[in-house]
PDB file of C-alpha atoms and ligand atoms in Angstrom:
ATOM      1  CA  MET A 692     126.568-233.398 190.441  1.00  0.00           C
ATOM      2  CA  ASP A 693     125.516-235.762 187.691  1.00  0.00           C
ATOM      3  CA  TYR A 694     125.486-233.112 184.925  1.00  0.00           C
ATOM      4  CA  GLN A 695     125.366-235.706 182.120  1.00  0.00           C
ATOM      5  CA  ARG A 696     122.234-237.449 183.466  1.00  0.00           C
ATOM      6  CA  ILE A 697     120.655-233.947 183.897  1.00  0.00           C
ATOM      7  CA  LEU A 698     121.460-232.804 180.307  1.00  0.00           C
ATOM      8  CA  ASP A 699     119.982-236.153 178.990  1.00  0.00           C
ATOM      9  CA  GLU A 700     116.746-235.602 180.930  1.00  0.00           C
ATOM     10  CA  ILE A 701     116.572-231.999 179.732  1.00  0.00           C
ATOM     11  CA  THR A 702     116.822-233.156 176.097  1.00  0.00           C
ATOM     12  CA  ARG A 703     114.011-235.409 176.504  1.00  0.00           C
ATOM     13  CA  GLU A 704     111.773-232.949 178.350  1.00  0.00           C
ATOM     14  CA  ALA A 705     112.608-230.072 176.128  1.00  0.00           C
ATOM     15  CA  ALA A 706     111.608-232.100 172.905  1.00  0.00           C
ATOM     16  CA  ALA A 707     107.949-231.539 173.831  1.00  0.00           C
ATOM     17  CA  LEU A 708     108.415-227.789 172.714  1.00  0.00           C
ATOM     18  CA  SER A 709     109.675-228.831 169.298  1.00  0.00           C
ATOM     19  CA  GLY A 710     107.702-226.851 166.798  1.00  0.00           C
ATOM     20  CA  VAL A 711     106.484-224.171 169.180  1.00  0.00           C
ATOM     21  CA  GLY A 712     108.762-221.235 168.053  1.00  0.00           C
ATOM     22  CA  ARG A 713     109.699-220.055 164.498  1.00  0.00           C
ATOM     23  CA  VAL A 714     113.230-220.032 163.013  1.00  0.00           C
ATOM     24  CA  ALA A 715     114.304-216.328 162.427  1.00  0.00           C
ATOM     25  CA  SER A 716     113.526-215.243 158.891  1.00  0.00           C
ATOM     26  CA  TYR A 717     114.097-211.479 158.828  1.00  0.00           C
ATOM     27  CA  ILE A 718     117.674-212.149 157.865  1.00  0.00           C
ATOM     28  CA  PRO A 719     116.957-214.439 154.925  1.00  0.00           C
ATOM     29  CA  GLU A 720     120.181-216.561 155.424  1.00  0.00           C
ATOM     30  CA  LEU A 721     119.006-217.490 158.998  1.00  0.00           C
ATOM     31  CA  ALA A 722     115.781-219.019 157.736  1.00  0.00           C
ATOM     32  CA  LYS A 723     117.901-221.957 156.429  1.00  0.00           C
ATOM     33  CA  ALA A 724     118.662-223.111 159.920  1.00  0.00           C
ATOM     34  CA  PRO A 725     117.346-226.634 160.540  1.00  0.00           C
ATOM     35  CA  PRO A 726     114.456-226.181 162.979  1.00  0.00           C
ATOM     36  CA  ASP A 727     114.760-229.469 164.712  1.00  0.00           C
ATOM     37  CA  ARG A 728     118.335-229.024 166.035  1.00  0.00           C
ATOM     38  CA  PHE A 729     118.951-229.157 169.747  1.00  0.00           C
ATOM     39  CA  GLY A 730     122.300-229.139 171.397  1.00  0.00           C
ATOM     40  CA  MET A 731     123.629-228.248 174.812  1.00  0.00           C
ATOM     41  CA  ALA A 732     126.988-228.019 176.511  1.00  0.00           C
ATOM     42  CA  LEU A 733     128.095-227.440 180.044  1.00  0.00           C
ATOM     43  CA  ILE A 734     131.725-226.935 180.991  1.00  0.00           C
ATOM     44  CA  THR A 735     132.960-226.668 184.606  1.00  0.00           C
ATOM     45  CA  LEU A 736     135.720-224.381 185.678  1.00  0.00           C
ATOM     46  CA  ASP A 737     137.965-227.411 186.203  1.00  0.00           C
ATOM     47  CA  GLY A 738     137.508-228.348 182.555  1.00  0.00           C
ATOM     48  CA  GLN A 739     134.888-231.165 182.468  1.00  0.00           C
ATOM     49  CA  VAL A 740     132.768-231.015 179.372  1.00  0.00           C
ATOM     50  CA  PHE A 741     129.235-232.335 179.314  1.00  0.00           C
ATOM     51  CA  THR A 742     127.053-232.384 176.129  1.00  0.00           C
ATOM     52  CA  THR A 743     123.992-233.475 174.668  1.00  0.00           C
ATOM     53  CA  GLY A 744     122.397-233.414 170.980  1.00  0.00           C
ATOM     54  CA  ASP A 745     123.923-231.266 168.396  1.00  0.00           C
ATOM     55  CA  ALA A 746     126.449-229.531 170.774  1.00  0.00           C
ATOM     56  CA  SER A 747     129.202-229.756 168.369  1.00  0.00           C
ATOM     57  CA  GLU A 748     127.458-228.251 165.235  1.00  0.00           C
ATOM     58  CA  ARG A 749     128.203-224.608 164.530  1.00  0.00           C
ATOM     59  CA  PHE A 750     125.411-222.068 164.274  1.00  0.00           C
ATOM     60  CA  SER A 751     125.066-218.255 163.859  1.00  0.00           C
ATOM     61  CA  ILE A 752     125.586-216.836 167.322  1.00  0.00           C
ATOM     62  CA  GLN A 753     124.197-213.444 166.273  1.00  0.00           C
ATOM     63  CA  SER A 754     123.653-211.298 169.326  1.00  0.00           C
ATOM     64  CA  ILE A 755     125.689-213.460 171.580  1.00  0.00           C
ATOM     65  CA  SER A 756     128.684-211.845 169.887  1.00  0.00           C
ATOM     66  CA  LYS A 757     127.652-208.531 171.684  1.00  0.00           C
ATOM     67  CA  VAL A 758     129.201-210.003 174.833  1.00  0.00           C
ATOM     68  CA  PHE A 759     132.543-210.305 173.017  1.00  0.00           C
ATOM     69  CA  LEU A 760     132.233-206.827 171.665  1.00  0.00           C
ATOM     70  CA  LEU A 761     131.411-205.439 175.087  1.00  0.00           C
ATOM     71  CA  THR A 762     134.297-207.381 176.898  1.00  0.00           C
ATOM     72  CA  LEU A 763     136.746-205.989 174.312  1.00  0.00           C
ATOM     73  CA  ALA A 764     135.477-202.389 174.691  1.00  0.00           C
ATOM     74  CA  ILE A 765     135.624-202.594 178.503  1.00  0.00           C
ATOM     75  CA  ARG A 766     139.180-203.955 178.343  1.00  0.00           C
ATOM     76  CA  GLN A 767     140.099-200.936 176.238  1.00  0.00           C
ATOM     77  CA  ILE A 768     138.340-197.974 177.682  1.00  0.00           C
ATOM     78  CA  GLY A 769     136.717-199.248 180.985  1.00  0.00           C
ATOM     79  CA  GLU A 770     133.933-197.125 182.513  1.00  0.00           C
ATOM     80  CA  GLN A 771     134.224-194.475 179.948  1.00  0.00           C
ATOM     81  CA  LEU A 772     132.155-196.591 177.682  1.00  0.00           C
ATOM     82  CA  PHE A 773     129.209-195.684 179.762  1.00  0.00           C
ATOM     83  CA  GLU A 774     129.274-192.056 178.710  1.00  0.00           C
ATOM     84  CA  ARG A 775     128.057-193.242 175.422  1.00  0.00           C
ATOM     85  CA  VAL A 776     125.769-196.157 176.268  1.00  0.00           C
ATOM     86  CA  GLY A 777     123.605-196.962 179.249  1.00  0.00           C
ATOM     87  CA  ARG A 778     123.087-200.031 181.329  1.00  0.00           C
ATOM     88  CA  GLU A 779     119.396-200.267 182.057  1.00  0.00           C
ATOM     89  CA  PRO A 780     117.148-202.888 180.731  1.00  0.00           C
ATOM     90  CA  SER A 781     115.365-201.495 177.590  1.00  0.00           C
ATOM     91  CA  GLY A 782     111.960-203.183 177.963  1.00  0.00           C
ATOM     92  CA  ASN A 783     111.743-202.698 174.223  1.00  0.00           C
ATOM     93  CA  PRO A 784     112.410-204.805 171.146  1.00  0.00           C
ATOM     94  CA  PHE A 785     116.123-205.332 170.409  1.00  0.00           C
ATOM     95  CA  ASN A 786     116.016-203.061 167.359  1.00  0.00           C
ATOM     96  CA  SER A 787     113.767-200.384 168.748  1.00  0.00           C
ATOM     97  CA  LEU A 788     114.096-196.948 167.015  1.00  0.00           C
ATOM     98  CA  VAL A 789     111.498-195.266 169.195  1.00  0.00           C
ATOM     99  CA  GLN A 790     113.445-195.567 172.426  1.00  0.00           C
ATOM    100  CA  LEU A 791     116.595-194.301 170.650  1.00  0.00           C
ATOM    101  CA  GLU A 792     114.754-191.248 169.574  1.00  0.00           C
ATOM    102  CA  TYR A 793     113.338-190.179 172.898  1.00  0.00           C
ATOM    103  CA  GLU A 794     116.628-190.876 174.765  1.00  0.00           C
ATOM    104  CA  ARG A 795     118.550-188.644 172.134  1.00  0.00           C
ATOM    105  CA  GLY A 796     120.814-191.129 170.669  1.00  0.00           C
ATOM    106  CA  ILE A 797     122.197-192.748 173.891  1.00  0.00           C
ATOM    107  CA  PRO A 798     121.256-196.402 173.615  1.00  0.00           C
ATOM    108  CA  ARG A 799     119.875-197.990 176.816  1.00  0.00           C
ATOM    109  CA  ASN A 800     122.400-200.766 177.068  1.00  0.00           C
ATOM    110  CA  PRO A 801     125.173-202.427 175.096  1.00  0.00           C
ATOM    111  CA  PHE A 802     122.996-205.509 174.226  1.00  0.00           C
ATOM    112  CA  ILE A 803     120.349-203.834 172.287  1.00  0.00           C
ATOM    113  CA  ASN A 804     121.354-203.368 168.616  1.00  0.00           C
ATOM    114  CA  ALA A 805     121.902-199.548 168.978  1.00  0.00           C
ATOM    115  CA  GLY A 806     124.111-200.135 172.011  1.00  0.00           C
ATOM    116  CA  ALA A 807     126.222-202.770 170.219  1.00  0.00           C
ATOM    117  CA  LEU A 808     126.686-200.364 167.247  1.00  0.00           C
ATOM    118  CA  VAL A 809     128.146-197.770 169.622  1.00  0.00           C
ATOM    119  CA  VAL A 810     130.475-200.445 171.194  1.00  0.00           C
ATOM    120  CA  THR A 811     131.586-201.486 167.698  1.00  0.00           C
ATOM    121  CA  ASP A 812     132.316-197.831 166.973  1.00  0.00           C
ATOM    122  CA  VAL A 813     134.444-197.732 170.114  1.00  0.00           C
ATOM    123  CA  LEU A 814     136.306-200.829 168.913  1.00  0.00           C
ATOM    124  CA  LEU A 815     136.996-199.087 165.445  1.00  0.00           C
ATOM    125  CA  ALA A 816     138.649-196.298 167.412  1.00  0.00           C
ATOM    126  CA  GLN A 817     140.891-198.731 169.458  1.00  0.00           C
ATOM    127  CA  PHE A 818     141.943-201.210 166.662  1.00  0.00           C
ATOM    128  CA  SER A 819     143.412-200.817 163.317  1.00  0.00           C
ATOM    129  CA  ASN A 820     141.376-203.923 162.214  1.00  0.00           C
ATOM    130  CA  ALA A 821     138.456-204.205 164.574  1.00  0.00           C
ATOM    131  CA  ARG A 822     136.705-206.857 162.466  1.00  0.00           C
ATOM    132  CA  GLN A 823     139.730-209.217 162.675  1.00  0.00           C
ATOM    133  CA  GLU A 824     140.388-208.304 166.351  1.00  0.00           C
ATOM    134  CA  VAL A 825     136.842-209.576 167.358  1.00  0.00           C
ATOM    135  CA  LEU A 826     137.357-212.757 165.425  1.00  0.00           C
ATOM    136  CA  GLU A 827     140.696-213.303 167.032  1.00  0.00           C
ATOM    137  CA  PHE A 828     139.379-212.630 170.474  1.00  0.00           C
ATOM    138  CA  ALA A 829     136.491-215.287 169.958  1.00  0.00           C
ATOM    139  CA  ARG A 830     139.182-217.714 168.740  1.00  0.00           C
ATOM    140  CA  HIS A 831     141.218-217.019 171.775  1.00  0.00           C
ATOM    141  CA  LEU A 832     138.330-217.383 174.310  1.00  0.00           C
ATOM    142  CA  SER A 833     137.118-220.598 172.798  1.00  0.00           C
ATOM    143  CA  ALA A 834     140.609-221.974 172.088  1.00  0.00           C
ATOM    144  CA  CYS A 835     139.424-222.592 168.428  1.00  0.00           C
ATOM    145  CA  PRO A 836     141.777-221.046 166.016  1.00  0.00           C
ATOM    146  CA  ASP A 837     139.493-222.123 163.135  1.00  0.00           C
ATOM    147  CA  LEU A 838     136.445-220.089 164.084  1.00  0.00           C
ATOM    148  CA  GLU A 839     135.238-218.062 161.104  1.00  0.00           C
ATOM    149  CA  TYR A 840     132.641-215.333 160.198  1.00  0.00           C
ATOM    150  CA  ASP A 841     129.866-216.832 157.954  1.00  0.00           C
ATOM    151  CA  ALA A 842     130.154-214.639 154.873  1.00  0.00           C
ATOM    152  CA  ALA A 843     126.669-215.649 153.685  1.00  0.00           C
ATOM    153  CA  VAL A 844     125.073-214.655 156.890  1.00  0.00           C
ATOM    154  CA  ALA A 845     127.017-211.369 157.033  1.00  0.00           C
ATOM    155  CA  GLY A 846     126.120-210.562 153.404  1.00  0.00           C
ATOM    156  CA  SER A 847     122.392-211.444 153.966  1.00  0.00           C
ATOM    157  CA  GLU A 848     122.162-209.101 156.906  1.00  0.00           C
ATOM    158  CA  GLN A 849     123.987-206.448 155.044  1.00  0.00           C
ATOM    159  CA  ALA A 850     121.440-206.620 152.236  1.00  0.00           C
ATOM    160  CA  SER A 851     118.474-206.705 154.498  1.00  0.00           C
ATOM    161  CA  GLY A 852     119.590-204.779 157.631  1.00  0.00           C
ATOM    162  CA  PHE A 853     117.606-201.582 157.008  1.00  0.00           C
ATOM    163  CA  THR A 854     116.613-201.120 160.639  1.00  0.00           C
ATOM    164  CA  ASN A 855     120.214-201.499 161.842  1.00  0.00           C
ATOM    165  CA  ALA A 856     121.110-198.865 159.202  1.00  0.00           C
ATOM    166  CA  ALA A 857     118.461-196.655 160.458  1.00  0.00           C
ATOM    167  CA  LEU A 858     119.680-196.975 164.054  1.00  0.00           C
ATOM    168  CA  ALA A 859     123.252-196.323 162.886  1.00  0.00           C
ATOM    169  CA  ASN A 860     122.284-193.261 161.073  1.00  0.00           C
ATOM    170  CA  TYR A 861     120.297-191.945 163.996  1.00  0.00           C
ATOM    171  CA  LEU A 862     123.208-192.482 166.313  1.00  0.00           C
ATOM    172  CA  LYS A 863     125.371-190.674 163.777  1.00  0.00           C
ATOM    173  CA  SER A 864     123.026-187.760 163.723  1.00  0.00           C
ATOM    174  CA  HIS A 865     123.353-187.391 167.510  1.00  0.00           C
ATOM    175  CA  GLY A 866     127.122-187.475 167.254  1.00  0.00           C
ATOM    176  CA  ASN A 867     127.292-190.896 168.984  1.00  0.00           C
ATOM    177  CA  LEU A 868     129.064-192.714 166.120  1.00  0.00           C
ATOM    178  CA  ARG A 869     132.538-191.451 165.166  1.00  0.00           C
ATOM    179  CA  HIS A 870     133.105-193.780 162.164  1.00  0.00           C
ATOM    180  CA  ARG A 871     131.140-194.040 158.974  1.00  0.00           C
ATOM    181  CA  VAL A 872     127.805-195.762 159.209  1.00  0.00           C
ATOM    182  CA  GLU A 873     128.784-198.358 156.622  1.00  0.00           C
ATOM    183  CA  THR A 874     132.098-199.149 158.417  1.00  0.00           C
ATOM    184  CA  VAL A 875     130.335-199.702 161.747  1.00  0.00           C
ATOM    185  CA  LEU A 876     127.541-201.894 160.237  1.00  0.00           C
ATOM    186  CA  GLU A 877     130.137-203.997 158.377  1.00  0.00           C
ATOM    187  CA  VAL A 878     132.004-204.988 161.615  1.00  0.00           C
ATOM    188  CA  TYR A 879     128.648-205.441 163.541  1.00  0.00           C
ATOM    189  CA  PHE A 880     127.187-207.788 160.932  1.00  0.00           C
ATOM    190  CA  HIS A 881     130.303-209.736 160.787  1.00  0.00           C
ATOM    191  CA  ALA A 882     130.395-210.240 164.467  1.00  0.00           C
ATOM    192  CA  CYS A 883     126.789-211.360 164.458  1.00  0.00           C
ATOM    193  CA  SER A 884     127.629-213.840 161.690  1.00  0.00           C
ATOM    194  CA  LEU A 885     130.154-215.631 163.793  1.00  0.00           C
ATOM    195  CA  ALA A 886     129.598-219.402 163.688  1.00  0.00           C
ATOM    196  CA  MET A 887     130.257-221.303 166.879  1.00  0.00           C
ATOM    197  CA  SER A 888     129.076-224.656 168.466  1.00  0.00           C
ATOM    198  CA  CYS A 889     127.646-225.012 171.974  1.00  0.00           C
ATOM    199  CA  VAL A 890     130.971-226.426 173.171  1.00  0.00           C
ATOM    200  CA  GLU A 891     133.056-223.571 171.825  1.00  0.00           C
ATOM    201  CA  LEU A 892     130.549-220.907 173.081  1.00  0.00           C
ATOM    202  CA  ALA A 893     130.526-222.503 176.586  1.00  0.00           C
ATOM    203  CA  ARG A 894     134.275-222.461 176.739  1.00  0.00           C
ATOM    204  CA  ALA A 895     134.276-218.808 175.553  1.00  0.00           C
ATOM    205  CA  PHE A 896     132.041-217.743 178.390  1.00  0.00           C
ATOM    206  CA  LEU A 897     133.965-219.530 181.153  1.00  0.00           C
ATOM    207  CA  PHE A 898     135.919-216.421 182.112  1.00  0.00           C
ATOM    208  CA  LEU A 899     132.567-214.849 183.103  1.00  0.00           C
ATOM    209  CA  ALA A 900     132.065-217.641 185.624  1.00  0.00           C
ATOM    210  CA  ASN A 901     135.616-217.232 186.887  1.00  0.00           C
ATOM    211  CA  HIS A 902     135.833-213.733 188.046  1.00  0.00           C
ATOM    212  CA  GLY A 903     137.345-212.663 184.638  1.00  0.00           C
ATOM    213  CA  VAL A 904     140.031-215.236 184.389  1.00  0.00           C
ATOM    214  CA  LEU A 905     140.257-217.831 181.547  1.00  0.00           C
ATOM    215  CA  PRO A 906     140.472-220.967 183.600  1.00  0.00           C
ATOM    216  CA  ALA A 907     142.517-223.052 181.225  1.00  0.00           C
ATOM    217  CA  MET A 908     145.363-220.512 180.948  1.00  0.00           C
ATOM    218  CA  GLY A 909     145.002-218.513 184.131  1.00  0.00           C
ATOM    219  CA  GLU A 910     144.880-215.423 181.963  1.00  0.00           C
ATOM    220  CA  ARG A 911     142.972-212.368 183.361  1.00  0.00           C
ATOM    221  CA  LEU A 912     140.596-210.721 180.820  1.00  0.00           C
ATOM    222  CA  LEU A 913     138.648-208.488 183.045  1.00  0.00           C
ATOM    223  CA  THR A 914     139.029-207.363 186.644  1.00  0.00           C
ATOM    224  CA  VAL A 915     136.810-208.857 189.347  1.00  0.00           C
ATOM    225  CA  SER A 916     134.795-205.662 189.498  1.00  0.00           C
ATOM    226  CA  GLN A 917     134.440-205.460 185.619  1.00  0.00           C
ATOM    227  CA  THR A 918     133.246-209.113 185.499  1.00  0.00           C
ATOM    228  CA  LYS A 919     130.669-208.511 188.138  1.00  0.00           C
ATOM    229  CA  ARG A 920     129.279-205.572 186.179  1.00  0.00           C
ATOM    230  CA  LEU A 921     129.377-207.505 182.932  1.00  0.00           C
ATOM    231  CA  ASN A 922     127.417-210.227 184.510  1.00  0.00           C
ATOM    232  CA  ALA A 923     124.983-207.702 186.007  1.00  0.00           C
ATOM    233  CA  ILE A 924     124.284-206.409 182.547  1.00  0.00           C
ATOM    234  CA  LEU A 925     123.822-209.754 181.175  1.00  0.00           C
ATOM    235  CA  LEU A 926     121.300-210.525 183.905  1.00  0.00           C
ATOM    236  CA  THR A 927     119.336-207.401 183.388  1.00  0.00           C
ATOM    237  CA  CYS A 928     119.678-206.910 179.579  1.00  0.00           C
ATOM    238  CA  GLY A 929     120.744-210.163 178.075  1.00  0.00           C
ATOM    239  CA  PHE A 930     117.263-211.113 176.685  1.00  0.00           C
ATOM    240  CA  TYR A 931     115.853-207.901 175.367  1.00  0.00           C
ATOM    241  CA  ASP A 932     112.412-207.262 176.845  1.00  0.00           C
ATOM    242  CA  GLU A 933     112.350-210.843 178.157  1.00  0.00           C
ATOM    243  CA  ALA A 934     115.144-210.301 180.550  1.00  0.00           C
ATOM    244  CA  GLY A 935     112.827-210.397 183.542  1.00  0.00           C
ATOM    245  CA  GLU A 936     111.262-213.673 182.346  1.00  0.00           C
ATOM    246  CA  PHE A 937     114.699-215.238 181.961  1.00  0.00           C
ATOM    247  CA  ALA A 938     115.825-214.133 185.386  1.00  0.00           C
ATOM    248  CA  PHE A 939     112.545-215.393 186.919  1.00  0.00           C
ATOM    249  CA  ARG A 940     112.655-218.748 185.220  1.00  0.00           C
ATOM    250  CA  VAL A 941     116.318-219.451 185.046  1.00  0.00           C
ATOM    251  CA  GLY A 942     118.183-217.151 187.372  1.00  0.00           C
ATOM    252  CA  LEU A 943     121.583-216.788 185.649  1.00  0.00           C
ATOM    253  CA  PRO A 944     123.385-214.116 183.788  1.00  0.00           C
ATOM    254  CA  GLY A 945     123.086-214.808 180.080  1.00  0.00           C
ATOM    255  CA  LYS A 946     122.775-213.748 176.510  1.00  0.00           C
ATOM    256  CA  SER A 947     120.644-215.023 173.553  1.00  0.00           C
ATOM    257  CA  GLY A 948     120.759-214.618 169.860  1.00  0.00           C
ATOM    258  CA  VAL A 949     118.132-214.833 167.168  1.00  0.00           C
ATOM    259  CA  GLY A 950     120.093-217.775 165.665  1.00  0.00           C
ATOM    260  CA  GLY A 951     118.556-219.690 168.643  1.00  0.00           C
ATOM    261  CA  GLY A 952     121.596-219.832 170.797  1.00  0.00           C
ATOM    262  CA  ILE A 953     121.862-218.894 174.559  1.00  0.00           C
ATOM    263  CA  ALA A 954     124.936-218.745 176.700  1.00  0.00           C
ATOM    264  CA  ALA A 955     124.705-218.571 180.449  1.00  0.00           C
ATOM    265  CA  VAL A 956     127.181-218.713 183.393  1.00  0.00           C
ATOM    266  CA  MET A 957     126.902-219.962 186.979  1.00  0.00           C
ATOM    267  CA  PRO A 958     129.604-217.850 188.624  1.00  0.00           C
ATOM    268  CA  GLY A 959     132.186-220.032 190.489  1.00  0.00           C
ATOM    269  CA  ARG A 960     130.972-223.297 188.803  1.00  0.00           C
ATOM    270  CA  TRP A 961     130.276-223.515 185.029  1.00  0.00           C
ATOM    271  CA  ALA A 962     129.184-221.961 181.801  1.00  0.00           C
ATOM    272  CA  ALA A 963     126.374-223.497 179.847  1.00  0.00           C
ATOM    273  CA  THR A 964     125.014-223.071 176.358  1.00  0.00           C
ATOM    274  CA  VAL A 965     122.042-224.297 174.369  1.00  0.00           C
ATOM    275  CA  TRP A 966     121.108-224.126 170.666  1.00  0.00           C
ATOM    276  CA  SER A 967     117.666-224.608 169.234  1.00  0.00           C
ATOM    277  CA  PRO A 968     116.822-222.421 166.348  1.00  0.00           C
ATOM    278  CA  GLU A 969     113.041-222.009 166.892  1.00  0.00           C
ATOM    279  CA  ILE A 970     112.673-218.673 168.630  1.00  0.00           C
ATOM    280  CA  ASN A 971     109.708-216.769 170.321  1.00  0.00           C
ATOM    281  CA  CYS A 972     108.331-213.421 169.482  1.00  0.00           C
ATOM    282  CA  TYR A 973     111.009-211.731 171.622  1.00  0.00           C
ATOM    283  CA  GLY A 974     113.831-213.435 169.728  1.00  0.00           C
ATOM    284  CA  ASN A 975     114.811-215.953 172.220  1.00  0.00           C
ATOM    285  CA  SER A 976     115.023-219.697 171.706  1.00  0.00           C
ATOM    286  CA  VAL A 977     112.000-221.526 173.092  1.00  0.00           C
ATOM    287  CA  ARG A 978     113.570-224.845 173.809  1.00  0.00           C
ATOM    288  CA  GLY A 979     116.681-223.051 174.835  1.00  0.00           C
ATOM    289  CA  MET A 980     114.972-221.141 177.633  1.00  0.00           C
ATOM    290  CA  LYS A 981     113.163-224.295 178.712  1.00  0.00           C
ATOM    291  CA  ALA A 982     116.423-226.238 178.827  1.00  0.00           C
ATOM    292  CA  LEU A 983     118.195-223.610 181.058  1.00  0.00           C
ATOM    293  CA  GLU A 984     115.163-223.426 183.259  1.00  0.00           C
ATOM    294  CA  LEU A 985     115.361-227.156 183.746  1.00  0.00           C
ATOM    295  CA  LEU A 986     119.071-227.072 184.251  1.00  0.00           C
ATOM    296  CA  THR A 987     118.954-224.617 187.242  1.00  0.00           C
ATOM    297  CA  THR A 988     115.826-226.416 188.572  1.00  0.00           C
ATOM    298  CA  LEU A 989     117.326-229.930 188.445  1.00  0.00           C
ATOM    299  CA  THR A 990     120.865-228.876 189.697  1.00  0.00           C
ATOM    300  CA  GLY A 991     119.540-226.447 192.252  1.00  0.00           C
ATOM    301  CA  GLU A 992     122.258-224.180 191.068  1.00  0.00           C
ATOM    302  CA  SER A 993     121.380-220.585 190.130  1.00  0.00           C
ATOM    303  CA  ILE A 994     122.750-217.143 191.387  1.00  0.00           C
ATOM    304  CA  PHE A 995     119.777-216.747 193.658  1.00  0.00           C
TER     305      PHE A 995
HETATM  306  N1  LIG B1143     122.157-209.597 163.631  1.00  0.00           N
HETATM  307  C1  LIG B1143     120.893-209.468 164.420  1.00  0.00           C
HETATM  308  C2  LIG B1143     120.422-208.112 164.231  1.00  0.00           C
HETATM  309  O1  LIG B1143     121.168-207.100 164.243  1.00  0.00           O
HETATM  310  C3  LIG B1143     121.151-209.823 165.797  1.00  0.00           C
HETATM  311  C4  LIG B1143     119.886-209.796 166.594  1.00  0.00           C
HETATM  312  C5  LIG B1143     119.837-210.759 167.633  1.00  0.00           C
HETATM  313  O2  LIG B1143     120.559-211.811 167.638  1.00  0.00           O
HETATM  314  O3  LIG B1143     119.137-210.608 168.605  1.00  0.00           O
HETATM  315  O4  LIG B1143     119.187-207.949 164.002  1.00  0.00           O
END
């Protein structure tokens, strides 16, 4: 498969959608992202790296970090996690308070904000320094010891994250948060602020395409069954209330973030990531979705 030629073609075609979405601004620091950027990386299980555009520039991975949080939590407490968070698509905005209220403080899934706050709370119980543990885990997965949290983004979210604070307080009132609201939010905001490039992110997602094993080191991170389940949650819940649209158009497990990144995996073959900061009203990158749709169409590779 000539992945390089395909990525080059995708870059040309996706350019037509430049200017269609809007850079996220509800977190003030994110509004500074350059709207015109477009990068893509595809890494195969045997280590071949294909890139196009701004694939080496770091961006705020935002909700994509929820995949790292969830992986860590599953490694620590396994299925027990699902006593406190569901695994059904939400069909609601990622920060919905309404759903949490009528479901009595049990978030629908680990990829909406309320769910990720519960997962963060689990990590706080498991690790003496959960914030550092998450960072070290991302560094390990991507083989990039110099990954860092973006303090400006974390601070900006801390200062403006009233909805997340409301979600955390509501979880707490239902007894589904064991630690202090401020402590949980602090770790969550930092995880969202992690800055990574498309290449680094694709490498970090490879274990999900490889039945739970980091291909470069042969290290098992999740069991085959846990990996299958995590990929199933990515497919059904990875794109908020646009998960159906992503499955329909792209046909891969994946996760998006409001920074304009998307990471997706083709089990048994590769991981691919794309970054383009202009997002649609659901919080998903406009050019990113188009690029991955073209990738599965032009390669004929998808899970279906
Ligand atoms: N940090 C963002 C928030 O909590 C993440 C949202 C996202 O990327 O979808 O609102």
